[in-house]
Tab-separated table of C-alpha atoms in Angstrom:
chain	number	residue	atom	x	y	z
F	20	UNK	CA	96.063	72.784	94.180
F	21	UNK	CA	95.470	74.583	90.889
F	22	UNK	CA	92.015	76.362	90.599
F	23	UNK	CA	90.271	76.694	87.335
F	24	UNK	CA	87.218	78.616	86.066
F	25	UNK	CA	84.342	76.735	84.236
F	26	UNK	CA	81.215	78.973	84.562
F	27	UNK	CA	79.135	75.962	83.263
F	28	UNK	CA	80.262	73.340	85.919
F	29	UNK	CA	78.834	71.236	87.131
F	30	UNK	CA	76.673	70.635	83.789
F	31	UNK	CA	79.882	70.741	81.845
F	32	UNK	CA	82.659	68.687	83.091
F	33	UNK	CA	85.543	69.806	81.051
F	34	UNK	CA	87.811	72.827	81.455
F	35	UNK	CA	87.344	75.706	78.781
F	36	UNK	CA	89.991	75.836	75.777
F	37	UNK	CA	92.177	78.316	77.520
F	38	UNK	CA	92.115	76.478	80.837
F	39	UNK	CA	92.728	73.121	79.140
F	40	UNK	CA	95.695	74.240	77.325
F	41	UNK	CA	97.009	75.962	80.597
F	42	UNK	CA	96.453	72.802	82.794
F	43	UNK	CA	97.874	70.100	80.187
F	44	UNK	CA	100.567	72.183	78.293
F	45	UNK	CA	101.775	74.709	80.830
F	46	UNK	CA	101.160	72.954	84.227
F	47	UNK	CA	101.395	69.587	82.510
F	48	UNK	CA	98.639	68.060	84.698
F	49	UNK	CA	97.734	64.429	83.801
F	50	UNK	CA	95.088	61.935	84.239
F	51	UNK	CA	94.325	61.089	87.874
F	52	UNK	CA	95.541	64.479	89.184
F	53	UNK	CA	93.317	66.840	91.460
F	54	UNK	CA	92.313	70.119	90.666
F	55	UNK	CA	89.774	72.677	91.797
F	56	UNK	CA	87.115	74.083	89.552
F	57	UNK	CA	84.824	77.091	90.401
F	58	UNK	CA	81.972	78.133	88.471
F	59	UNK	CA	82.200	81.769	89.693
F	60	UNK	CA	78.637	81.291	91.208
F	61	UNK	CA	79.734	80.316	94.660
F	62	UNK	CA	80.631	76.691	93.994
F	63	UNK	CA	84.022	75.193	94.074
F	64	UNK	CA	84.622	71.631	93.145
F	65	UNK	CA	87.396	69.147	93.859
F	66	UNK	CA	87.936	67.244	90.836
F	67	UNK	CA	89.923	64.462	89.240
F	68	UNK	CA	91.333	64.843	85.581
F	69	UNK	CA	89.817	62.162	83.500
F	70	UNK	CA	91.279	63.189	80.099
F	71	UNK	CA	94.483	65.340	79.877
F	72	UNK	CA	93.588	66.685	76.495
F	73	UNK	CA	94.830	70.161	75.911
F	74	UNK	CA	91.803	71.484	73.903
F	75	UNK	CA	89.366	69.905	76.341
F	76	UNK	CA	90.718	68.706	79.761
F	77	UNK	CA	87.842	66.558	81.182
F	78	UNK	CA	87.394	66.032	84.997
F	79	UNK	CA	85.244	64.096	87.454
F	80	UNK	CA	83.850	65.908	90.487
F	81	UNK	CA	84.670	64.276	93.769
F	82	UNK	CA	83.760	67.102	96.277
F	83	UNK	CA	81.827	70.284	96.382
F	84	UNK	CA	82.163	73.417	98.515
F	85	UNK	CA	79.614	76.262	98.577
F	86	UNK	CA	80.498	79.978	99.490
F	87	UNK	CA	77.263	81.840	99.970
F	88	UNK	CA	77.046	85.312	98.418
F	89	UNK	CA	77.993	88.173	100.475
F	90	UNK	CA	75.353	89.845	102.603
F	91	UNK	CA	76.210	93.308	100.786
F	92	UNK	CA	77.129	94.011	97.164
F	93	UNK	CA	79.525	96.446	95.714
F	94	UNK	CA	78.961	97.921	92.223
F	95	UNK	CA	81.513	100.441	91.055
F	96	UNK	CA	80.844	102.258	87.824
F	97	UNK	CA	83.840	103.895	86.273
F	98	UNK	CA	84.709	105.940	83.358
F	99	UNK	CA	87.596	104.055	81.621
F	100	UNK	CA	90.885	105.697	81.642
F	101	UNK	CA	92.885	106.978	78.696
F	102	UNK	CA	95.553	104.549	79.670
F	103	UNK	CA	94.090	101.002	79.758
F	104	UNK	CA	96.693	99.694	82.216
F	105	UNK	CA	95.061	101.750	84.667
F	106	UNK	CA	91.713	100.502	84.432
F	107	UNK	CA	92.965	97.029	84.282
F	108	UNK	CA	94.933	97.281	87.439
F	109	UNK	CA	91.634	98.447	89.109
F	110	UNK	CA	89.734	95.434	87.859
F	111	UNK	CA	92.427	93.127	89.141
F	112	UNK	CA	92.671	94.785	92.656
F	113	UNK	CA	88.967	95.176	93.031
F	114	UNK	CA	88.467	91.438	92.372
F	115	UNK	CA	91.060	90.497	94.882
F	116	UNK	CA	89.499	92.649	97.467
F	117	UNK	CA	85.874	91.713	96.582
F	118	UNK	CA	83.432	93.253	94.217
F	119	UNK	CA	80.126	92.109	92.730
F	120	UNK	CA	79.734	94.362	89.713
F	121	UNK	CA	82.005	96.500	87.634
F	122	UNK	CA	80.246	98.936	84.966
F	123	UNK	CA	82.024	101.147	82.582
F	124	UNK	CA	80.611	104.326	81.042
F	125	UNK	CA	81.597	107.217	78.862
F	126	UNK	CA	81.342	110.602	80.324
F	127	UNK	CA	81.395	114.029	78.564
F	128	UNK	CA	85.012	114.526	79.670
F	129	UNK	CA	86.075	110.976	78.698
F	130	UNK	CA	89.024	110.796	76.440
F	131	UNK	CA	88.572	107.123	75.763
F	132	UNK	CA	85.518	106.305	73.634
F	133	UNK	CA	85.965	102.557	72.983
F	134	UNK	CA	86.391	99.869	75.569
F	135	UNK	CA	86.784	96.164	74.793
F	136	UNK	CA	85.646	94.120	77.853
F	137	UNK	CA	87.105	90.793	76.791
F	138	UNK	CA	90.516	91.435	77.988
F	139	UNK	CA	89.165	92.744	81.277
F	140	UNK	CA	86.970	89.786	81.886
F	141	UNK	CA	90.129	87.757	81.629
F	142	UNK	CA	91.943	89.788	84.185
F	143	UNK	CA	88.989	89.527	86.500
F	144	UNK	CA	88.828	85.652	85.973
F	145	UNK	CA	92.706	85.538	86.695
F	146	UNK	CA	92.485	87.713	89.795
F	147	UNK	CA	89.336	85.560	91.088
F	148	UNK	CA	91.632	82.277	90.739
F	149	UNK	CA	94.679	84.010	92.236
F	150	UNK	CA	92.738	84.984	95.165
F	151	UNK	CA	90.957	81.786	95.541
F	152	UNK	CA	87.649	83.008	95.395
F	153	UNK	CA	84.387	81.260	93.940
F	154	UNK	CA	82.446	84.520	92.822
F	155	UNK	CA	83.040	85.971	89.445
F	156	UNK	CA	81.999	89.697	89.409
F	157	UNK	CA	79.818	90.842	86.561
F	158	UNK	CA	81.598	93.130	84.039
F	159	UNK	CA	79.294	95.450	82.054
F	160	UNK	CA	80.252	96.815	78.675
F	161	UNK	CA	80.772	100.706	78.530
F	162	UNK	CA	77.488	102.656	77.795
F	163	UNK	CA	76.889	106.302	77.712
F	164	UNK	CA	76.673	108.062	81.178
F	165	UNK	CA	72.830	108.872	81.000
F	166	UNK	CA	72.196	105.552	79.674
F	167	UNK	CA	73.889	103.959	82.563
F	168	UNK	CA	71.846	106.201	85.154
F	169	UNK	CA	68.657	105.140	83.750
F	170	UNK	CA	69.627	101.528	84.060
F	171	UNK	CA	70.634	101.503	87.643
F	172	UNK	CA	67.917	100.370	89.939
F	173	UNK	CA	66.760	103.003	92.574
F	174	UNK	CA	67.755	100.552	95.516
F	175	UNK	CA	70.429	100.329	98.011
F	176	UNK	CA	72.790	103.172	98.723
F	177	UNK	CA	73.971	105.158	95.642
F	178	UNK	CA	76.898	107.461	95.691
F	179	UNK	CA	78.757	109.903	93.316
F	180	UNK	CA	82.469	110.407	94.280
F	181	UNK	CA	82.760	114.221	93.948
F	182	UNK	CA	84.002	117.169	95.630
F	183	UNK	CA	82.139	120.282	94.832
F	184	UNK	CA	83.623	123.710	95.280
F	185	UNK	CA	81.338	124.983	97.850
F	186	UNK	CA	80.817	122.244	100.399
F	187	UNK	CA	82.663	119.098	101.579
F	188	UNK	CA	80.385	116.126	101.390
F	189	UNK	CA	80.436	113.187	104.001
F	190	UNK	CA	83.205	110.603	103.547
F	191	UNK	CA	81.891	107.508	101.947
F	192	UNK	CA	82.913	105.520	105.132
F	193	UNK	CA	80.584	107.291	107.267
F	194	UNK	CA	77.918	107.991	104.724
F	195	UNK	CA	77.511	104.144	103.888
F	196	UNK	CA	75.539	101.697	106.191
F	197	UNK	CA	76.421	98.068	106.613
F	198	UNK	CA	74.921	95.221	104.554
F	199	UNK	CA	73.680	97.362	101.679
F	200	UNK	CA	73.536	97.095	97.985
F	201	UNK	CA	76.176	99.936	97.109
F	202	UNK	CA	76.620	101.457	93.598
F	203	UNK	CA	79.307	104.109	93.391
F	204	UNK	CA	79.916	106.422	90.365
F	205	UNK	CA	83.545	107.415	89.687
F	206	UNK	CA	84.269	110.121	86.981
F	207	UNK	CA	86.973	110.421	84.353
F	208	UNK	CA	90.370	111.887	84.502
F	209	UNK	CA	88.779	115.310	83.692
F	210	UNK	CA	86.021	114.696	86.514
F	211	UNK	CA	82.154	114.674	85.705
F	212	UNK	CA	80.762	117.578	83.922
F	213	UNK	CA	78.308	119.819	86.033
F	214	UNK	CA	75.274	118.633	84.168
F	215	UNK	CA	76.281	115.119	84.845
F	216	UNK	CA	76.558	115.597	88.534
F	217	UNK	CA	73.269	117.353	88.504
F	218	UNK	CA	71.677	114.373	86.645
F	219	UNK	CA	73.097	111.795	89.207
F	220	UNK	CA	71.816	113.818	92.125
F	221	UNK	CA	68.512	114.333	90.753
F	222	UNK	CA	68.352	110.484	90.110
F	223	UNK	CA	69.027	110.111	93.813
F	224	UNK	CA	72.975	109.588	93.923
F	225	UNK	CA	74.565	111.189	97.043
F	226	UNK	CA	77.915	113.032	96.735
F	227	UNK	CA	80.705	111.490	99.025
F	228	UNK	CA	84.560	111.984	99.265
F	229	UNK	CA	87.045	109.004	99.254
F	230	UNK	CA	89.805	110.823	101.240
F	231	UNK	CA	91.804	113.969	101.725
F	232	UNK	CA	93.750	113.999	98.796
F	233	UNK	CA	92.956	114.212	95.000
F	234	UNK	CA	92.993	110.757	93.549
F	235	UNK	CA	93.442	109.435	90.079
F	236	UNK	CA	90.240	107.732	88.512
F	237	UNK	CA	91.542	104.338	89.229
F	238	UNK	CA	92.798	105.090	92.700
F	239	UNK	CA	89.444	106.393	93.448
F	240	UNK	CA	87.489	103.348	92.216
F	241	UNK	CA	89.633	101.175	94.141
F	242	UNK	CA	89.436	103.223	97.249
F	243	UNK	CA	85.657	103.229	97.065
F	244	UNK	CA	85.660	99.394	96.853
F	245	UNK	CA	87.747	98.963	99.698
F	246	UNK	CA	86.161	101.600	101.892
F	247	UNK	CA	82.888	99.412	101.300
F	248	UNK	CA	84.470	96.246	101.969
F	249	UNK	CA	86.169	97.418	105.193
F	250	UNK	CA	82.867	98.856	106.335
F	251	UNK	CA	81.389	95.288	106.299
F	252	UNK	CA	84.443	93.468	107.780
R	23	UNK	CA	98.514	125.801	88.428
R	24	UNK	CA	101.403	123.389	88.042
R	25	UNK	CA	103.054	121.899	91.121
R	26	UNK	CA	106.742	121.090	91.214
R	27	UNK	CA	109.002	119.586	93.832
R	28	UNK	CA	112.229	121.352	95.133
R	29	UNK	CA	113.247	119.581	98.292
R	30	UNK	CA	115.627	122.381	98.993
R	31	UNK	CA	112.947	125.177	98.643
R	32	UNK	CA	112.900	127.853	99.942
R	33	UNK	CA	116.810	127.684	100.370
R	34	UNK	CA	117.308	127.057	96.722
R	35	UNK	CA	114.868	129.013	94.522
R	36	UNK	CA	115.315	127.242	91.217
R	37	UNK	CA	113.548	124.136	90.034
R	38	UNK	CA	115.520	120.771	89.698
R	39	UNK	CA	116.877	119.970	86.300
R	40	UNK	CA	114.106	117.504	85.554
R	41	UNK	CA	111.368	119.948	86.682
R	42	UNK	CA	112.945	122.938	84.846
R	43	UNK	CA	113.069	121.230	81.410
R	44	UNK	CA	109.388	119.974	82.220
R	45	UNK	CA	108.353	123.364	82.986
R	46	UNK	CA	109.983	125.303	80.165
R	47	UNK	CA	110.258	122.737	77.375
R	48	UNK	CA	107.082	120.764	77.896
R	49	UNK	CA	104.691	123.094	79.536
R	50	UNK	CA	106.081	126.068	77.961
R	51	UNK	CA	106.089	128.165	80.987
R	52	UNK	CA	107.634	131.519	80.718
R	53	UNK	CA	108.780	134.501	83.029
R	54	UNK	CA	106.118	136.069	85.222
R	55	UNK	CA	103.992	132.994	85.072
R	56	UNK	CA	102.781	131.429	88.494
R	57	UNK	CA	103.719	128.028	89.704
R	58	UNK	CA	103.495	126.020	92.842
R	59	UNK	CA	106.543	124.517	94.491
R	60	UNK	CA	106.500	121.969	97.453
R	61	UNK	CA	109.646	120.931	99.431
R	62	UNK	CA	107.944	117.543	100.206
R	63	UNK	CA	108.368	118.710	104.020
R	64	UNK	CA	104.810	120.287	104.449
R	65	UNK	CA	105.567	123.587	102.589
R	66	UNK	CA	103.782	124.606	99.469
R	67	UNK	CA	105.122	128.043	97.892
R	68	UNK	CA	103.288	130.005	95.358
R	69	UNK	CA	105.877	131.366	92.970
R	70	UNK	CA	106.702	133.689	89.973
R	71	UNK	CA	109.054	132.492	87.487
R	72	UNK	CA	112.021	134.857	87.190
R	73	UNK	CA	114.133	133.021	84.559
R	74	UNK	CA	112.501	130.404	82.269
R	75	UNK	CA	115.766	128.273	81.872
R	76	UNK	CA	115.224	124.797	80.871
R	77	UNK	CA	118.364	123.732	82.896
R	78	UNK	CA	117.567	125.811	85.982
R	79	UNK	CA	114.238	127.564	85.989
R	80	UNK	CA	114.324	130.233	88.708
R	81	UNK	CA	111.346	131.466	90.573
R	82	UNK	CA	110.618	134.105	93.357
R	83	UNK	CA	108.391	132.932	96.175
R	84	UNK	CA	105.077	135.142	96.633
R	85	UNK	CA	103.316	133.110	99.062
R	86	UNK	CA	103.596	130.087	101.535
R	87	UNK	CA	101.204	127.482	102.923
R	88	UNK	CA	102.112	125.073	105.533
R	89	UNK	CA	100.261	121.536	105.985
R	90	UNK	CA	101.152	120.050	109.315
R	91	UNK	CA	102.461	116.324	109.496
R	92	UNK	CA	99.573	113.934	109.940
R	93	UNK	CA	98.968	113.030	113.558
R	94	UNK	CA	99.764	109.394	112.838
R	95	UNK	CA	102.293	107.826	110.445
R	96	UNK	CA	102.374	104.694	108.162
R	97	UNK	CA	105.366	102.829	107.353
R	98	UNK	CA	105.047	99.907	105.106
R	99	UNK	CA	107.934	97.487	104.730
R	100	UNK	CA	107.413	95.260	101.680
R	101	UNK	CA	109.412	92.705	99.750
R	102	UNK	CA	109.606	93.737	96.202
R	103	UNK	CA	107.726	91.856	93.724
R	104	UNK	CA	109.378	89.821	90.775
R	105	UNK	CA	107.577	92.056	88.328
R	106	UNK	CA	108.717	95.622	89.077
R	107	UNK	CA	105.542	97.153	87.730
R	108	UNK	CA	103.528	95.652	90.581
R	109	UNK	CA	105.896	97.431	93.446
R	110	UNK	CA	105.818	100.536	91.310
R	111	UNK	CA	101.945	100.536	91.283
R	112	UNK	CA	101.747	100.069	95.059
R	113	UNK	CA	104.093	103.109	95.327
R	114	UNK	CA	101.987	105.407	93.285
R	115	UNK	CA	98.799	104.439	94.935
R	116	UNK	CA	100.322	104.462	98.499
R	117	UNK	CA	101.363	107.896	97.841
R	118	UNK	CA	98.048	109.135	96.562
R	119	UNK	CA	96.246	107.699	99.698
R	120	UNK	CA	98.871	108.819	102.083
R	121	UNK	CA	101.891	107.241	103.391
R	122	UNK	CA	104.980	108.367	105.403
R	123	UNK	CA	107.641	105.724	104.721
R	124	UNK	CA	108.176	102.922	102.192
R	125	UNK	CA	110.957	100.213	103.095
R	126	UNK	CA	112.012	97.529	100.886
R	127	UNK	CA	113.468	94.153	102.240
R	128	UNK	CA	114.793	91.000	100.730
R	129	UNK	CA	113.306	87.892	102.055
R	130	UNK	CA	114.079	84.041	102.037
R	131	UNK	CA	111.383	83.671	99.532
R	132	UNK	CA	111.953	86.789	97.448
R	133	UNK	CA	112.629	86.076	93.940
R	134	UNK	CA	113.921	89.555	93.241
R	135	UNK	CA	117.289	90.210	94.657
R	136	UNK	CA	118.140	93.578	93.368
R	137	UNK	CA	115.943	96.928	93.581
R	138	UNK	CA	117.006	100.380	92.456
R	139	UNK	CA	115.002	103.019	94.334
R	140	UNK	CA	115.738	105.827	91.896
R	141	UNK	CA	112.721	105.024	89.577
R	142	UNK	CA	110.654	104.368	92.609
R	143	UNK	CA	111.502	107.750	94.114
R	144	UNK	CA	110.363	109.326	90.690
R	145	UNK	CA	107.052	107.602	90.768
R	146	UNK	CA	106.525	108.763	94.553
R	147	UNK	CA	107.302	112.471	93.664
R	148	UNK	CA	104.953	112.218	90.536
R	149	UNK	CA	102.157	110.846	92.661
R	150	UNK	CA	102.817	113.390	95.269
R	151	UNK	CA	102.369	116.249	92.562
R	152	UNK	CA	99.453	114.608	90.881
R	153	UNK	CA	97.572	114.378	94.245
R	154	UNK	CA	98.625	118.011	95.263
R	155	UNK	CA	100.251	116.770	98.371
R	156	UNK	CA	103.144	118.705	100.184
R	157	UNK	CA	104.608	115.752	102.136
R	158	UNK	CA	107.108	113.319	100.374
R	159	UNK	CA	107.261	109.931	101.859
R	160	UNK	CA	110.860	108.555	102.980
R	161	UNK	CA	111.569	105.619	100.399
R	162	UNK	CA	114.393	103.326	101.942
R	163	UNK	CA	116.774	101.057	99.951
R	164	UNK	CA	116.060	97.240	100.013
R	165	UNK	CA	118.104	95.656	102.998
R	166	UNK	CA	117.810	91.960	104.159
R	167	UNK	CA	114.815	91.141	106.480
R	168	UNK	CA	116.820	90.581	109.571
R	169	UNK	CA	118.711	94.016	109.124
R	170	UNK	CA	115.404	95.782	108.618
R	171	UNK	CA	113.891	94.114	111.702
R	172	UNK	CA	116.855	95.203	113.810
R	173	UNK	CA	116.550	98.745	112.430
R	174	UNK	CA	112.874	99.337	113.110
R	175	UNK	CA	112.509	101.295	116.391
R	176	UNK	CA	110.344	99.568	119.044
R	177	UNK	CA	107.820	102.235	119.176
R	178	UNK	CA	104.123	102.549	118.069
R	179	UNK	CA	102.182	99.559	116.680
R	180	UNK	CA	103.968	96.938	114.784
R	181	UNK	CA	102.197	94.407	112.405
R	182	UNK	CA	103.235	91.436	110.222
R	183	UNK	CA	100.524	90.414	107.589
R	184	UNK	CA	100.312	86.824	108.090
R	185	UNK	CA	97.593	84.241	108.183
R	186	UNK	CA	99.086	81.032	110.079
R	187	UNK	CA	97.574	77.693	109.335
R	188	UNK	CA	96.235	77.251	113.059
R	189	UNK	CA	94.488	80.579	113.901
R	190	UNK	CA	93.013	83.621	112.522
R	191	UNK	CA	94.700	86.786	113.771
R	192	UNK	CA	92.550	89.915	114.307
R	193	UNK	CA	91.832	92.245	111.189
R	194	UNK	CA	94.311	95.105	111.072
R	195	UNK	CA	91.430	97.380	110.907
R	196	UNK	CA	90.399	96.315	114.495
R	197	UNK	CA	93.977	95.622	115.853
R	198	UNK	CA	95.197	99.068	115.086
R	199	UNK	CA	94.469	102.068	117.413
R	200	UNK	CA	94.017	105.682	115.899
R	201	UNK	CA	96.814	108.064	115.905
R	202	UNK	CA	99.686	105.821	116.216
R	203	UNK	CA	103.129	105.268	114.580
R	204	UNK	CA	102.328	102.104	112.311
R	205	UNK	CA	104.870	99.838	110.811
R	206	UNK	CA	103.395	96.751	108.962
R	207	UNK	CA	105.503	93.985	107.130
R	208	UNK	CA	104.204	92.537	103.937
R	209	UNK	CA	105.913	89.391	102.589
R	210	UNK	CA	107.081	88.239	99.252
R	211	UNK	CA	104.930	86.314	96.620
R	212	UNK	CA	106.035	83.112	98.383
R	213	UNK	CA	105.305	84.627	101.646
R	214	UNK	CA	107.453	84.954	104.868
R	215	UNK	CA	109.496	81.792	105.723
R	216	UNK	CA	108.598	80.222	109.194
R	217	UNK	CA	111.790	81.425	110.764
R	218	UNK	CA	111.071	85.098	109.466
R	219	UNK	CA	107.626	85.027	111.053
R	220	UNK	CA	108.999	83.883	114.193
R	221	UNK	CA	111.852	86.515	114.301
R	222	UNK	CA	109.154	89.259	113.752
R	223	UNK	CA	106.994	87.987	116.550
R	224	UNK	CA	109.973	87.738	119.001
R	225	UNK	CA	110.596	91.264	118.018
R	226	UNK	CA	107.250	92.451	118.964
R	227	UNK	CA	105.330	92.511	115.738
R	228	UNK	CA	101.782	91.256	115.817
R	229	UNK	CA	100.030	89.077	113.227
R	230	UNK	CA	97.178	90.672	111.476
R	231	UNK	CA	94.922	89.905	108.558
R	232	UNK	CA	93.899	92.421	105.839
R	233	UNK	CA	90.887	90.744	104.568
R	234	UNK	CA	88.975	87.503	103.722
R	235	UNK	CA	90.714	86.762	100.557
R	236	UNK	CA	94.416	85.801	99.545
R	237	UNK	CA	96.051	89.049	98.203
R	238	UNK	CA	99.015	89.462	96.014
R	239	UNK	CA	101.947	91.248	97.577
R	240	UNK	CA	101.324	94.707	96.352
R	241	UNK	CA	97.553	94.463	97.080
R	242	UNK	CA	98.345	93.496	100.567
R	243	UNK	CA	100.823	96.620	100.956
R	244	UNK	CA	98.220	98.901	99.603
R	245	UNK	CA	95.327	97.280	101.607
R	246	UNK	CA	97.316	97.668	104.741
R	247	UNK	CA	98.128	101.370	103.834
R	248	UNK	CA	94.421	102.099	103.084
R	249	UNK	CA	93.145	100.364	106.168
R	250	UNK	CA	95.223	102.690	108.514
R	251	UNK	CA	94.386	105.781	106.565
R	252	UNK	CA	90.756	104.889	106.936
R	253	UNK	CA	90.945	104.211	110.532
R	254	UNK	CA	92.177	107.759	111.039
R	255	UNK	CA	89.738	109.404	108.763
């Protein structure tokens, strides 16, 4: 059965414009056919189409399933890559594997200085549907690094992925505890600047490594996400 | 310092044609400059350019570093995706994270029936250089599934990523032991056919799951690779 996303369900019982077109024009679904609708907040509704309108496909809810929030939460804060494909790939894969929040920031060494999150939202929605999940992660607009640091609550376990020259920090898999609120900072292609690292460490972020080899920005972001998911398996 | 790949080093002390052009034309490296050269078999040589020829850039070896093979090995066998980008992403990321062998196969439900590995080899080489590694994974041409099964040695731990309707197999992270020779089979977009699963199980492959949500082919392949890497951290 096809899964659609209506963040305002059950208050609104029609698909969004994009999903209506997809359901009626592409999938050719008609009145009386069953669909699944999630509100991205843990609810999945079984529904029957009552009006197969390609601008506003209406449905009636016939069943409901609740998926509780996970007992841990993963927030990855990442500097967007120069090549947008790479960050979009990270978002798609992270949503498939499980993530609660994705935040973007501009760092001193960031080549990219503009990021539109509209397309990234769409990719996240599509990955949520593809992997049949009922929770839509929060996607935050890109802000400067210092502003991000100031906005992150001082709770849970907070890490910065960084390998300094003079010591080898603990692997994230060993440094993290289970069932925590995790925040991980992942630097840009040119890595964090020294002042940025100092700023993060002073704010209570702990350095951690993600593996033995040098990883690209988006690979590091995904590795962090999967490490924390696995830890809580 | 720039890292280049010459599989026949130290027997041959010149870069390949591609790397020669890249070194001399793109990076504008000249005689007397230092470069790193790996043979993809664990050796990394420090070299000095002796002839900056863009068809055959010659070097003299001045130092050598050996990285031993890992005490475990990961072989992922995957049905190529319809969209080639997806399988290329998997190869790039798997090489960054660490993998010994990537094998492709055509399954009953495979939409893609042709796969050229030349471009995939290039992606693997570039990911190996990017992550500063000295081991180049083996990349195998795509063959039919039954032929692949017959060719996999009956050694180490062998898994098939599959979630049957009637039971939940163990998570790969718990089913796998450390320091093993691992082989994992990952099905196509339409999943393995029932006879293929039976065939694999009869050949000694054990079913395992990779996480709580439904993963795309290339995400599953990468998840399996990272699970086994993490297990051996």
